[in-house]
mmCIF file with all atom_site columns, C-alpha atoms in Angstrom:
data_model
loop_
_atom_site.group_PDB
_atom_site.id
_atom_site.type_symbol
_atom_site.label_atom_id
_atom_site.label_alt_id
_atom_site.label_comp_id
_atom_site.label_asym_id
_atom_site.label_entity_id
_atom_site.label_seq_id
_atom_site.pdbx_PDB_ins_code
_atom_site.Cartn_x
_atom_site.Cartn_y
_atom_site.Cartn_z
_atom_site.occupancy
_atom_site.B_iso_or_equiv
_atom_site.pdbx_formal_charge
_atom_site.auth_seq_id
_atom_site.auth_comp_id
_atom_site.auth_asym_id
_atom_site.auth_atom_id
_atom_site.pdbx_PDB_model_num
ATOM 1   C CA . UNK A 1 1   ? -21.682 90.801 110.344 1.00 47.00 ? 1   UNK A CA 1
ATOM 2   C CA . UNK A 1 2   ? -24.166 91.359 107.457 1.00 68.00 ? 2   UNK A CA 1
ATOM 3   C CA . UNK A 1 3   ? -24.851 88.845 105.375 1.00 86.00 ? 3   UNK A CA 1
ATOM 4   C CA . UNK A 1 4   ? -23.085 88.123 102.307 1.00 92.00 ? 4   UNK A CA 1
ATOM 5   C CA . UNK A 1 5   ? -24.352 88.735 99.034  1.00 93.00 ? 5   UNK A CA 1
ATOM 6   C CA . UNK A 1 6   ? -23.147 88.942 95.208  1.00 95.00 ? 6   UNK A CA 1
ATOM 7   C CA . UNK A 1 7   ? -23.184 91.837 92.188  1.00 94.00 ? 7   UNK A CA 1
ATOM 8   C CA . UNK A 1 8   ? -24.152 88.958 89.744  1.00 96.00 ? 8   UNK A CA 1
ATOM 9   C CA . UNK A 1 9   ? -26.431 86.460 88.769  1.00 94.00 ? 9   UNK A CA 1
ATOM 10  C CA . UNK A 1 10  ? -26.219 82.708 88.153  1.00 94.00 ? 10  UNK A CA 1
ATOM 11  C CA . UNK A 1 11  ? -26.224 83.674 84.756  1.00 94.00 ? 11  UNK A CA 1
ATOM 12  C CA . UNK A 1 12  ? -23.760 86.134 84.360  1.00 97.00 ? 12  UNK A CA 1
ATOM 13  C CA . UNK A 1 13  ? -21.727 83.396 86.371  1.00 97.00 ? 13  UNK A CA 1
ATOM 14  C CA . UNK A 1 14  ? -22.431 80.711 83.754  1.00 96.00 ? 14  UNK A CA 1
ATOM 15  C CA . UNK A 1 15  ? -21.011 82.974 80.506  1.00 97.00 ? 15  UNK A CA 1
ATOM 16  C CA . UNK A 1 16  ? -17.464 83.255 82.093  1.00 97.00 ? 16  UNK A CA 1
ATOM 17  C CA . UNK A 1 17  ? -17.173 79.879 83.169  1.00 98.00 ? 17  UNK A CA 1
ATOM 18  C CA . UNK A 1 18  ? -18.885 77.694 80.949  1.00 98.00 ? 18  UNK A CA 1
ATOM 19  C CA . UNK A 1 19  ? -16.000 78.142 78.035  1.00 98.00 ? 19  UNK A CA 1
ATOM 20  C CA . UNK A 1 20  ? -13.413 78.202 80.415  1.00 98.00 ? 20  UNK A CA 1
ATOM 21  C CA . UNK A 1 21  ? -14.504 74.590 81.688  1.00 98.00 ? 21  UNK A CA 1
ATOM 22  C CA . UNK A 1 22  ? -15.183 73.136 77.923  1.00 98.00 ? 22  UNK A CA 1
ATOM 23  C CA . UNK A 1 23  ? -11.786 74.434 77.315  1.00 98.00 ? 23  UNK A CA 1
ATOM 24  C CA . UNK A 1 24  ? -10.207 71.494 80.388  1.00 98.00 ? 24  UNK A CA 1
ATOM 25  C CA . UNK A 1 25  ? -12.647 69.150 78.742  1.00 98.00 ? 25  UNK A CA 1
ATOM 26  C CA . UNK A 1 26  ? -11.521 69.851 75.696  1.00 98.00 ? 26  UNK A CA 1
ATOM 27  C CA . UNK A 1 27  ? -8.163  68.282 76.833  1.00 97.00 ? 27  UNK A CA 1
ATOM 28  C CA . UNK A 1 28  ? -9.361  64.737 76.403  1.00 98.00 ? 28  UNK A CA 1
ATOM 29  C CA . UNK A 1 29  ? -12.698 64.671 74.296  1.00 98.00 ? 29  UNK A CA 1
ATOM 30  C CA . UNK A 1 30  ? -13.171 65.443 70.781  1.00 97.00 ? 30  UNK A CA 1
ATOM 31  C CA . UNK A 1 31  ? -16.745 67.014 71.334  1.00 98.00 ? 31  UNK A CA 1
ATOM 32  C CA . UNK A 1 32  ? -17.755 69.239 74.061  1.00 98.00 ? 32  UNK A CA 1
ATOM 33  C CA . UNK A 1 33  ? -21.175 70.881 74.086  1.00 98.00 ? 33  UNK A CA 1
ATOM 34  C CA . UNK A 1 34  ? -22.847 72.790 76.666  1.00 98.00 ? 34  UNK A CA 1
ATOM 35  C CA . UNK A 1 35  ? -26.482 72.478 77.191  1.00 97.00 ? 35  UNK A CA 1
ATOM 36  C CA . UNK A 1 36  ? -29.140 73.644 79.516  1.00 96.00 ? 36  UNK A CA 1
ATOM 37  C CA . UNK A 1 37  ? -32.081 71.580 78.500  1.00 95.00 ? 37  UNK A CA 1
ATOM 38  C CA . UNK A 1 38  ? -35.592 72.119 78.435  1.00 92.00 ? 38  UNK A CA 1
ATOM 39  C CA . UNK A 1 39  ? -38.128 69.155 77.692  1.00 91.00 ? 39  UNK A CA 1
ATOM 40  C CA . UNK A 1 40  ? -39.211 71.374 74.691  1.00 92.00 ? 40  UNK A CA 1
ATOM 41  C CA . UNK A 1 41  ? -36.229 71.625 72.826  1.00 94.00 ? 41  UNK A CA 1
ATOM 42  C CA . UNK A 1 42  ? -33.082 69.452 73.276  1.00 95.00 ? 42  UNK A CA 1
ATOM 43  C CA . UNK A 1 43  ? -36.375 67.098 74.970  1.00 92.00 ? 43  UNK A CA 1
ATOM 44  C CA . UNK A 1 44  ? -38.274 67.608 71.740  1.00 95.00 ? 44  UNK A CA 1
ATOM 45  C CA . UNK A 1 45  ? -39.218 64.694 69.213  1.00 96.00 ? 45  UNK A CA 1
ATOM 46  C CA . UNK A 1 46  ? -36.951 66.069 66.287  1.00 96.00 ? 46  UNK A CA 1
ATOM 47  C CA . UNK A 1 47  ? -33.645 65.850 68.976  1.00 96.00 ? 47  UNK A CA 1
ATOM 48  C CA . UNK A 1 48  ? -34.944 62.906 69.635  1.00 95.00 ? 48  UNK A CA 1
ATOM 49  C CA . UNK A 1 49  ? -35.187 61.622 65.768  1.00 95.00 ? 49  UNK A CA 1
ATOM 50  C CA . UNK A 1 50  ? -31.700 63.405 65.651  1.00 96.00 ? 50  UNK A CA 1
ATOM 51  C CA . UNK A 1 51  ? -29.680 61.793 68.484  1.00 96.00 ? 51  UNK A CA 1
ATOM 52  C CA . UNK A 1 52  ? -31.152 58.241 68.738  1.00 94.00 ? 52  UNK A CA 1
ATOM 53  C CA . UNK A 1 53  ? -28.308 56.449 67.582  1.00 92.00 ? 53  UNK A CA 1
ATOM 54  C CA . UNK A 1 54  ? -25.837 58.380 69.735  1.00 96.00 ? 54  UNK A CA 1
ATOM 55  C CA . UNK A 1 55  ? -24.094 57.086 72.731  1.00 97.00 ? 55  UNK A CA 1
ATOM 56  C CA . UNK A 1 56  ? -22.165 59.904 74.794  1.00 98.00 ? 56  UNK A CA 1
ATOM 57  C CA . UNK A 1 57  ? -21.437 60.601 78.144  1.00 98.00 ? 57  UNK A CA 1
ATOM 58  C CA . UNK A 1 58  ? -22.056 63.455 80.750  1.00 98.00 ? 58  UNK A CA 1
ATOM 59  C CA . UNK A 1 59  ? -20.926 66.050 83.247  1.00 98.00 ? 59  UNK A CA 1
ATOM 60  C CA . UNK A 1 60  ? -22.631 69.050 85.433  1.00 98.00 ? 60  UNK A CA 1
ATOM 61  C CA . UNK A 1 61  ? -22.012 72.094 86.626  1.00 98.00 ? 61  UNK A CA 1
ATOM 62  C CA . UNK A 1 62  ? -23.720 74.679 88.967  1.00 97.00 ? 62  UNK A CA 1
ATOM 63  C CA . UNK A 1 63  ? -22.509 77.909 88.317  1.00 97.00 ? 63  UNK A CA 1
ATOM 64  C CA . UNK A 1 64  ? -22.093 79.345 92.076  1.00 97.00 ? 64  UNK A CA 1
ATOM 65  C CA . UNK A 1 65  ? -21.854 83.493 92.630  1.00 96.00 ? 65  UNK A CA 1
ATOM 66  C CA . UNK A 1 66  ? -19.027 85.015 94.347  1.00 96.00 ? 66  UNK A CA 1
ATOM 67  C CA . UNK A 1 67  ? -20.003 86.750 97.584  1.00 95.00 ? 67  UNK A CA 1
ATOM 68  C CA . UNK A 1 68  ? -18.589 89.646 99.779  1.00 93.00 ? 68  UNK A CA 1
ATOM 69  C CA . UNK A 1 69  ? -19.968 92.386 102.638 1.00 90.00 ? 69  UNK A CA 1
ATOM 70  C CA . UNK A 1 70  ? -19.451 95.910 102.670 1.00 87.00 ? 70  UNK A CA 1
ATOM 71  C CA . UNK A 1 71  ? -17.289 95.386 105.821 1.00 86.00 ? 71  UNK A CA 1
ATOM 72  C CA . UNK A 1 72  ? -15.212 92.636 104.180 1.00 83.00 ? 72  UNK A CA 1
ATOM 73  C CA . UNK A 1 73  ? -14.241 92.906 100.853 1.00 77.00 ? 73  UNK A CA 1
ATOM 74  C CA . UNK A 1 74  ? -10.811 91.378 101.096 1.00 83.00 ? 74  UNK A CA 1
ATOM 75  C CA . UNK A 1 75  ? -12.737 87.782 101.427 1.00 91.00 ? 75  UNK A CA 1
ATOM 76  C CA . UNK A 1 76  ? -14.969 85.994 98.913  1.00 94.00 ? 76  UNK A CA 1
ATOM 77  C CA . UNK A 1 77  ? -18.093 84.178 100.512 1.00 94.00 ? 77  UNK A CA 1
ATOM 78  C CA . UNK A 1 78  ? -19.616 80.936 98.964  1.00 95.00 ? 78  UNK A CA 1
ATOM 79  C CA . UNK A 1 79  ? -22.705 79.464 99.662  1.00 93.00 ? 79  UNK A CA 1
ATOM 80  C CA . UNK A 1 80  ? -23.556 76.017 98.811  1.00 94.00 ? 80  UNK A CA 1
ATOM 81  C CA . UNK A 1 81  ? -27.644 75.287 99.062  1.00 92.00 ? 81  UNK A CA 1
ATOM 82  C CA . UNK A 1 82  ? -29.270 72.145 100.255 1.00 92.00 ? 82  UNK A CA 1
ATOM 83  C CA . UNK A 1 83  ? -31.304 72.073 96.608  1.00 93.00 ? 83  UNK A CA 1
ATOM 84  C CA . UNK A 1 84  ? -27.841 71.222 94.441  1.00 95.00 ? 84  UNK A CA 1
ATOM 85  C CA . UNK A 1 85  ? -25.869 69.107 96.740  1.00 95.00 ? 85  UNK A CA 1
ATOM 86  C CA . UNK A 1 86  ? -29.132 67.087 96.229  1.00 94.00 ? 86  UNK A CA 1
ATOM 87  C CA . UNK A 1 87  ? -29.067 67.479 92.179  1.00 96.00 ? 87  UNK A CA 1
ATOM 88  C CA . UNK A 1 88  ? -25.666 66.417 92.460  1.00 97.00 ? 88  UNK A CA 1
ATOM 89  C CA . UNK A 1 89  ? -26.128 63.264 95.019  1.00 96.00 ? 89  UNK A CA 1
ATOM 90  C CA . UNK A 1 90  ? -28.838 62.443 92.454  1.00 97.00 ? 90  UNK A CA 1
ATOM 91  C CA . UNK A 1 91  ? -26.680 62.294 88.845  1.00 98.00 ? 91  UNK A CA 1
ATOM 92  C CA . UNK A 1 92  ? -23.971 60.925 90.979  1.00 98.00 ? 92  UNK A CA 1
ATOM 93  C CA . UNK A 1 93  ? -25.921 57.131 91.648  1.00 98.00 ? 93  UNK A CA 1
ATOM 94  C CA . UNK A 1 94  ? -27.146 58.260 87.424  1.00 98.00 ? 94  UNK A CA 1
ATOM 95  C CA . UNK A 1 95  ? -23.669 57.900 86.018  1.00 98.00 ? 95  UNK A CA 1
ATOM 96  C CA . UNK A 1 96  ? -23.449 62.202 86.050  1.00 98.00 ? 96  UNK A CA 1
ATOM 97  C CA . UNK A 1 97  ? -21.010 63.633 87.977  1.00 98.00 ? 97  UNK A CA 1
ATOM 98  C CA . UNK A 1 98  ? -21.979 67.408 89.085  1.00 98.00 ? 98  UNK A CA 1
ATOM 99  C CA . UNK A 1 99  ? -19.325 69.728 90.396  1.00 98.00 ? 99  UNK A CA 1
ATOM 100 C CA . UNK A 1 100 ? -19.724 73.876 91.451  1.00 98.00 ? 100 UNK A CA 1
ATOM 101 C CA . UNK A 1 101 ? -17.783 76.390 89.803  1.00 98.00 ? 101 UNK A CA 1
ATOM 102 C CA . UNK A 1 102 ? -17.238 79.701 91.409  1.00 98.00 ? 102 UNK A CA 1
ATOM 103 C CA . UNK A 1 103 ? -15.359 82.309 89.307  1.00 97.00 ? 103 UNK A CA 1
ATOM 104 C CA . UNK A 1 104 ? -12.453 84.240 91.834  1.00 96.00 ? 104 UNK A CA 1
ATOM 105 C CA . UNK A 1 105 ? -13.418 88.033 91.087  1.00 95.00 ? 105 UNK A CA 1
ATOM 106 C CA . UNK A 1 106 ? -14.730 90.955 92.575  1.00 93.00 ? 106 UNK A CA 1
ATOM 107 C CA . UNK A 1 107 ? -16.179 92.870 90.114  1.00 95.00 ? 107 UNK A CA 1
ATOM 108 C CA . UNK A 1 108 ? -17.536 92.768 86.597  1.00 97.00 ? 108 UNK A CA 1
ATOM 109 C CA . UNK A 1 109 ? -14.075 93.692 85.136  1.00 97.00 ? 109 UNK A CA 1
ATOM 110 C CA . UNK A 1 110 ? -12.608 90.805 86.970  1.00 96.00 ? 110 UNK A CA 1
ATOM 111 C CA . UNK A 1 111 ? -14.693 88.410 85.343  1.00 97.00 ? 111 UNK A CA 1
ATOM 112 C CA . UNK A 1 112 ? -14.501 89.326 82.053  1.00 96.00 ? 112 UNK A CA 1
ATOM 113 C CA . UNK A 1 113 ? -10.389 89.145 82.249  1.00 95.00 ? 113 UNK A CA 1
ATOM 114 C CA . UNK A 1 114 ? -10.119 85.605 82.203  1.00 94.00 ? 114 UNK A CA 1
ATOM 115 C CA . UNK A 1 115 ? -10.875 84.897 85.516  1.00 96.00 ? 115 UNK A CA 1
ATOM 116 C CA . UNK A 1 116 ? -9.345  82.053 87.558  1.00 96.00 ? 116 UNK A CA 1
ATOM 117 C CA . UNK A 1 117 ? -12.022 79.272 89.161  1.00 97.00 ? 117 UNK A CA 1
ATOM 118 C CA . UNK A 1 118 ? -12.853 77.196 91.874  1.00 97.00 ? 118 UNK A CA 1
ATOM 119 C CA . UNK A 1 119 ? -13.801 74.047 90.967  1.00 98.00 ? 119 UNK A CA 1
ATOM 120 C CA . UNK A 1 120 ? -15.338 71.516 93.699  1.00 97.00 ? 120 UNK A CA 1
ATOM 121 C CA . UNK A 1 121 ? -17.059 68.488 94.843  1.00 97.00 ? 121 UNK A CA 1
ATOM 122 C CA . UNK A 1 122 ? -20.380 68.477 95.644  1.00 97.00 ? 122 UNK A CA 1
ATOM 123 C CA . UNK A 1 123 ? -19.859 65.647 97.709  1.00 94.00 ? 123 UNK A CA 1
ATOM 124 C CA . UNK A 1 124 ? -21.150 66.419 101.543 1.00 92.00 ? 124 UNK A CA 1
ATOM 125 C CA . UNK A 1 125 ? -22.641 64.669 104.679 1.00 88.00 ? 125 UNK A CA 1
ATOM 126 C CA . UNK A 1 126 ? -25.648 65.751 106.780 1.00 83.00 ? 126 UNK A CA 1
ATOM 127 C CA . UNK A 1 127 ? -25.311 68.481 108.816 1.00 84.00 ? 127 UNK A CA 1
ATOM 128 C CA . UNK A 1 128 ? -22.049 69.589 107.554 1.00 88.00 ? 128 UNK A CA 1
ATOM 129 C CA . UNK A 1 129 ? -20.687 73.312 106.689 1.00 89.00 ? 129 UNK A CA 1
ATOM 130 C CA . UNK A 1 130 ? -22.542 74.861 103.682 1.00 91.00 ? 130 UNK A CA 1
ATOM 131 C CA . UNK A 1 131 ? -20.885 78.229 104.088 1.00 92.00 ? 131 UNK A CA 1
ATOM 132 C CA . UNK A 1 132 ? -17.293 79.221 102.895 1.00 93.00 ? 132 UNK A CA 1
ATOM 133 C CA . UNK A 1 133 ? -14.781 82.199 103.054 1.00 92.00 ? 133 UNK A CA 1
ATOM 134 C CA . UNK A 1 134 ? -12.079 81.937 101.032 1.00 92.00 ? 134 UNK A CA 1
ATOM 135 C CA . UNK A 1 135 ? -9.015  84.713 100.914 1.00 90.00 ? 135 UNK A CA 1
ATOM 136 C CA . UNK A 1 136 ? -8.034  85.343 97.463  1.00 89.00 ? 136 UNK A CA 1
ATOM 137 C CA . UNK A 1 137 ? -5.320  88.065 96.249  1.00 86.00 ? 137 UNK A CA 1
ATOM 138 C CA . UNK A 1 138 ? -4.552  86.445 93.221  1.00 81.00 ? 138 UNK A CA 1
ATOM 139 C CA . UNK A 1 139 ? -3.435  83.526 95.407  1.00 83.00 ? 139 UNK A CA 1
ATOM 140 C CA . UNK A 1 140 ? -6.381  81.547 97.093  1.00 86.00 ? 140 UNK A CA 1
ATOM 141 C CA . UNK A 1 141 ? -6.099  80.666 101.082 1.00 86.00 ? 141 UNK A CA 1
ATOM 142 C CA . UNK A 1 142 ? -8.462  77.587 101.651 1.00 88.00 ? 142 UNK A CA 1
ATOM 143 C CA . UNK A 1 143 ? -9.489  75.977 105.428 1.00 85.00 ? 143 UNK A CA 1
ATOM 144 C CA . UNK A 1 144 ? -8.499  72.500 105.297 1.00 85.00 ? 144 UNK A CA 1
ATOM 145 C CA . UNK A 1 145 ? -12.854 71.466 105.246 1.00 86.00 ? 145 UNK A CA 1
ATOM 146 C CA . UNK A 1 146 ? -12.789 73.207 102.263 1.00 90.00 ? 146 UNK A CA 1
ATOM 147 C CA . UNK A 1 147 ? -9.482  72.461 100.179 1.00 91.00 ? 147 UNK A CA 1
ATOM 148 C CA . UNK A 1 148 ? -10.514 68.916 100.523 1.00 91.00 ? 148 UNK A CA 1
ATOM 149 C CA . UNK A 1 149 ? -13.359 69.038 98.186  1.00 94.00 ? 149 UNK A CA 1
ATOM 150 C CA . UNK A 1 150 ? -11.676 71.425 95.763  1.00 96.00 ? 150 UNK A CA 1
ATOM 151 C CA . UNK A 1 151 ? -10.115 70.280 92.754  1.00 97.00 ? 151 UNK A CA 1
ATOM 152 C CA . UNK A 1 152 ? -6.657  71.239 92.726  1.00 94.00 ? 152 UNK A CA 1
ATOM 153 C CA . UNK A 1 153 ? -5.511  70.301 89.338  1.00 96.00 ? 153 UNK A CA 1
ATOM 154 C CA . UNK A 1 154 ? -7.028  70.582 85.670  1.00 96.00 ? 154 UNK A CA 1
ATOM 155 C CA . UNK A 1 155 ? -6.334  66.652 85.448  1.00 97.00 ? 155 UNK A CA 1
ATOM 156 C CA . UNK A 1 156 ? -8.008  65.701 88.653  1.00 98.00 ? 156 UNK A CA 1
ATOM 157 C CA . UNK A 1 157 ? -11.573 66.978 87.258  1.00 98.00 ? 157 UNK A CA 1
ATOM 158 C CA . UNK A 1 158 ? -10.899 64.776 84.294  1.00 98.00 ? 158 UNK A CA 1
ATOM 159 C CA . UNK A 1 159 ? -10.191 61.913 86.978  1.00 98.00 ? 159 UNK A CA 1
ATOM 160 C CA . UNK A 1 160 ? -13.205 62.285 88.226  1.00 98.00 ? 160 UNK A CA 1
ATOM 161 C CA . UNK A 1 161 ? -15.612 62.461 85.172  1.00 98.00 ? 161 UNK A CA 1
ATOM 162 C CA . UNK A 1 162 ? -13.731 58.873 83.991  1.00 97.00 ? 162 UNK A CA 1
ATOM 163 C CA . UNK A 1 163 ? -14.589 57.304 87.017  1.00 98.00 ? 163 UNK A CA 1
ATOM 164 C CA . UNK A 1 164 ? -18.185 58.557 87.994  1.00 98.00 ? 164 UNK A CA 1
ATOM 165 C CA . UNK A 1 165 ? -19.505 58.764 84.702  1.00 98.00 ? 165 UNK A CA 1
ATOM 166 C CA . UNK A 1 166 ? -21.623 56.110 82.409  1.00 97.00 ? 166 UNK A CA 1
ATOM 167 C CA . UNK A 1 167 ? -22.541 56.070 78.715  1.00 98.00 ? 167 UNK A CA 1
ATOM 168 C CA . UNK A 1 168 ? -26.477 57.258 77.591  1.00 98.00 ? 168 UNK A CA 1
ATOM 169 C CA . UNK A 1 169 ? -28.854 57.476 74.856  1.00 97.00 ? 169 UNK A CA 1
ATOM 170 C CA . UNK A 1 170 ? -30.670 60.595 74.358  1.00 97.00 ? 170 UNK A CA 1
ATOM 171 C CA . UNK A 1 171 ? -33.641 59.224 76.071  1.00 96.00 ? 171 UNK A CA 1
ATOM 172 C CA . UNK A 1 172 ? -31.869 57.948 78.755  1.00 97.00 ? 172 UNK A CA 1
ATOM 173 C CA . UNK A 1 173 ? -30.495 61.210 79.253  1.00 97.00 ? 173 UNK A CA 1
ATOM 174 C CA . UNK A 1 174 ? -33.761 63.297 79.162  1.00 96.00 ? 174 UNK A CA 1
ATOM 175 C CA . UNK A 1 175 ? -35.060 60.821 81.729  1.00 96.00 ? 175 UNK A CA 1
ATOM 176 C CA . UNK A 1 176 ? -31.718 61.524 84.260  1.00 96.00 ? 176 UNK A CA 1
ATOM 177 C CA . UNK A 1 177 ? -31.972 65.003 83.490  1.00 96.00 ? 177 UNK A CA 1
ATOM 178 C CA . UNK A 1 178 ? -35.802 64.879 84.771  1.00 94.00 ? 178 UNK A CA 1
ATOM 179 C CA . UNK A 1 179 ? -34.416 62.707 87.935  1.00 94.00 ? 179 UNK A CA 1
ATOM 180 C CA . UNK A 1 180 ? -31.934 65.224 89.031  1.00 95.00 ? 180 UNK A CA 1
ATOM 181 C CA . UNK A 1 181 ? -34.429 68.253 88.546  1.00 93.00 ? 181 UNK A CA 1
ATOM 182 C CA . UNK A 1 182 ? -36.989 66.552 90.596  1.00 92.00 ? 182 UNK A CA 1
ATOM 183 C CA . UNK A 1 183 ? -34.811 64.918 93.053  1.00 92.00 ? 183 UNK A CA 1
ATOM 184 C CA . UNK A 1 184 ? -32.990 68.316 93.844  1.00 92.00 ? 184 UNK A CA 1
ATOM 185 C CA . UNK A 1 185 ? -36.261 69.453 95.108  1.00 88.00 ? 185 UNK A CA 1
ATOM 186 C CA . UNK A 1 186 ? -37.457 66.507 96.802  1.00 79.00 ? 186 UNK A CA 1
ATOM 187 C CA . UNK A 1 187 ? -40.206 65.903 94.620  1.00 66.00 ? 187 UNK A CA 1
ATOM 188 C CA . UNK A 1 188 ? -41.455 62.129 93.768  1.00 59.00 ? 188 UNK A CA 1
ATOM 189 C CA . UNK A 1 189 ? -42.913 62.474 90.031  1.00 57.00 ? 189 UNK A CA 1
ATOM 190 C CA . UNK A 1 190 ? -41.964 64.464 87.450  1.00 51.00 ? 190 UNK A CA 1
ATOM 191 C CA . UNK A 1 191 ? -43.709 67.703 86.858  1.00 52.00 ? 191 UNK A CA 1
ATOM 192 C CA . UNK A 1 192 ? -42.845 70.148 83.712  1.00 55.00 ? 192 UNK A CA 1
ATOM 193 C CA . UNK A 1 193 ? -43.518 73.324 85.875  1.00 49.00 ? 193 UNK A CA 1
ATOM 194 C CA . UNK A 1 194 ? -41.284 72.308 88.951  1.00 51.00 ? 194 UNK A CA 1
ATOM 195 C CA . UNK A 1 195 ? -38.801 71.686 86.254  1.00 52.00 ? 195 UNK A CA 1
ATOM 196 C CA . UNK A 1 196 ? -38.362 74.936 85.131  1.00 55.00 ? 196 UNK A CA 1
ATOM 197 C CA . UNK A 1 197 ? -37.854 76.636 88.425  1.00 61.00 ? 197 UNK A CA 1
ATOM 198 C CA . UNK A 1 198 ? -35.298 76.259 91.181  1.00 73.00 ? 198 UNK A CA 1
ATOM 199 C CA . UNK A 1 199 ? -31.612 75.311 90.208  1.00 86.00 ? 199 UNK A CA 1
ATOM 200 C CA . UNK A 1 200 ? -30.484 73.616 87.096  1.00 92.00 ? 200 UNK A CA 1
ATOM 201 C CA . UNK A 1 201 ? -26.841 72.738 86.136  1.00 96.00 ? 201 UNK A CA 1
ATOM 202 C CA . UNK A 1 202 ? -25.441 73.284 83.207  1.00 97.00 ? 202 UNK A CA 1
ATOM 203 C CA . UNK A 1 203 ? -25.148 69.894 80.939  1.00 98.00 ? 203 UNK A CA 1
ATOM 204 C CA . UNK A 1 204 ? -21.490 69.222 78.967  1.00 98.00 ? 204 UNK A CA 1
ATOM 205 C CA . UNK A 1 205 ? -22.471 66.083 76.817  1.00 98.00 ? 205 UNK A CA 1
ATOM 206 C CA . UNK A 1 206 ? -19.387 64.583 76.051  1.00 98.00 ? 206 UNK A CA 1
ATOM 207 C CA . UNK A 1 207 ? -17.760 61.978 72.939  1.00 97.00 ? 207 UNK A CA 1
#
């Protein structure tokens, strides 16, 4: 079988399901915001000036791309790299909890219709399964590996950022955010370049 690719981007993926996530996190705290830092900006000295009397907490997400073969388009194919379930192992032990989001389409009109989302653990142990297929015709068929890291319920996401997460400063935060990016690629010290490339979740900072 050929391997399985996707007709989007990371990206693309992010726009859909960034507001539909805020939207469940919206159910129990007052302010949501999105963020996908850079050392520059939401790192700068005036956000630092800004936010230094704020306490709030944190959640992640890597936006994940729905994939499918030519000979199989009935199934959607999900790939989980080495380089996030690292990221997310690393804000885990930080106090931020990092989950996947895949958005259930198969095609561009799909995901702009309000799409329905997988939501999951990035929670594995060495040497286990990275690579999914998943049957969805409106209804999604799981394997049992799988359906035991998804989240089945809005409410059990919401369990899960109340009992992983801790509060932070703003520096505090700049300095996890650095830890994750560098720890996701297995690299020792902080470098501004290696931060840029490579995976990044998105950052919901949360009061």
């Amino acid at each position: 079988m050929k391997k399985a690719t996707s007709f989007i981007g990371e990206h693309t993926v992010e726009l859909t399901i960034v507001p539909i996530l805020k939207k469940i996190l919206q159910k129990k705290y007052e302010f949501v915001t999105p963020i996908f830092p850079w050392m520059t900006r939401e790192g700068s000295n005036i956000s630092k000036y800004l936010h230094k009397n704020e306490k709030f907490k944190i959640f992640g997400l890597y936006p994940r791309r729905p994939k499918f073969t030519i000979s199989d388009k009935e199934n959607i194919y999900l790939k989980i790299s080495e380089q996030i379930i690292l990221g997310a192992q690393s804000g885990l032990a930080l106090g931020i909890p990092i989950i996947a989001g895949l958005p259930l389409v198969k095609n561009l009109w799909e995901l702009g219709n309000n799409p329905q989302c997988l939501w999951m653990k990035l929670v594995f142990e060495a040497n286990e399964n990275l690579d999914f297929k998943m049957k969805f015709d409106g209804i999604l068929s799981l394997d049992i590996e799988l359906s035991k890291k998804v989240f089945q319920k809005e409410n059990e996401i919401l369990n899960y950022i109340n009992e992983n997460t801790k509060s932070f400063e703003i520096n505090e935060a700049l300095e996890a955010f650095r830890k994750i990016k560098m720890d996701s690629i297995n690299m020792g010290g902080y470098s501004s370049f290696a931060f840029m490339g490579g995976y990044k979740p998105i950052y919901f900072l949360l009061k």
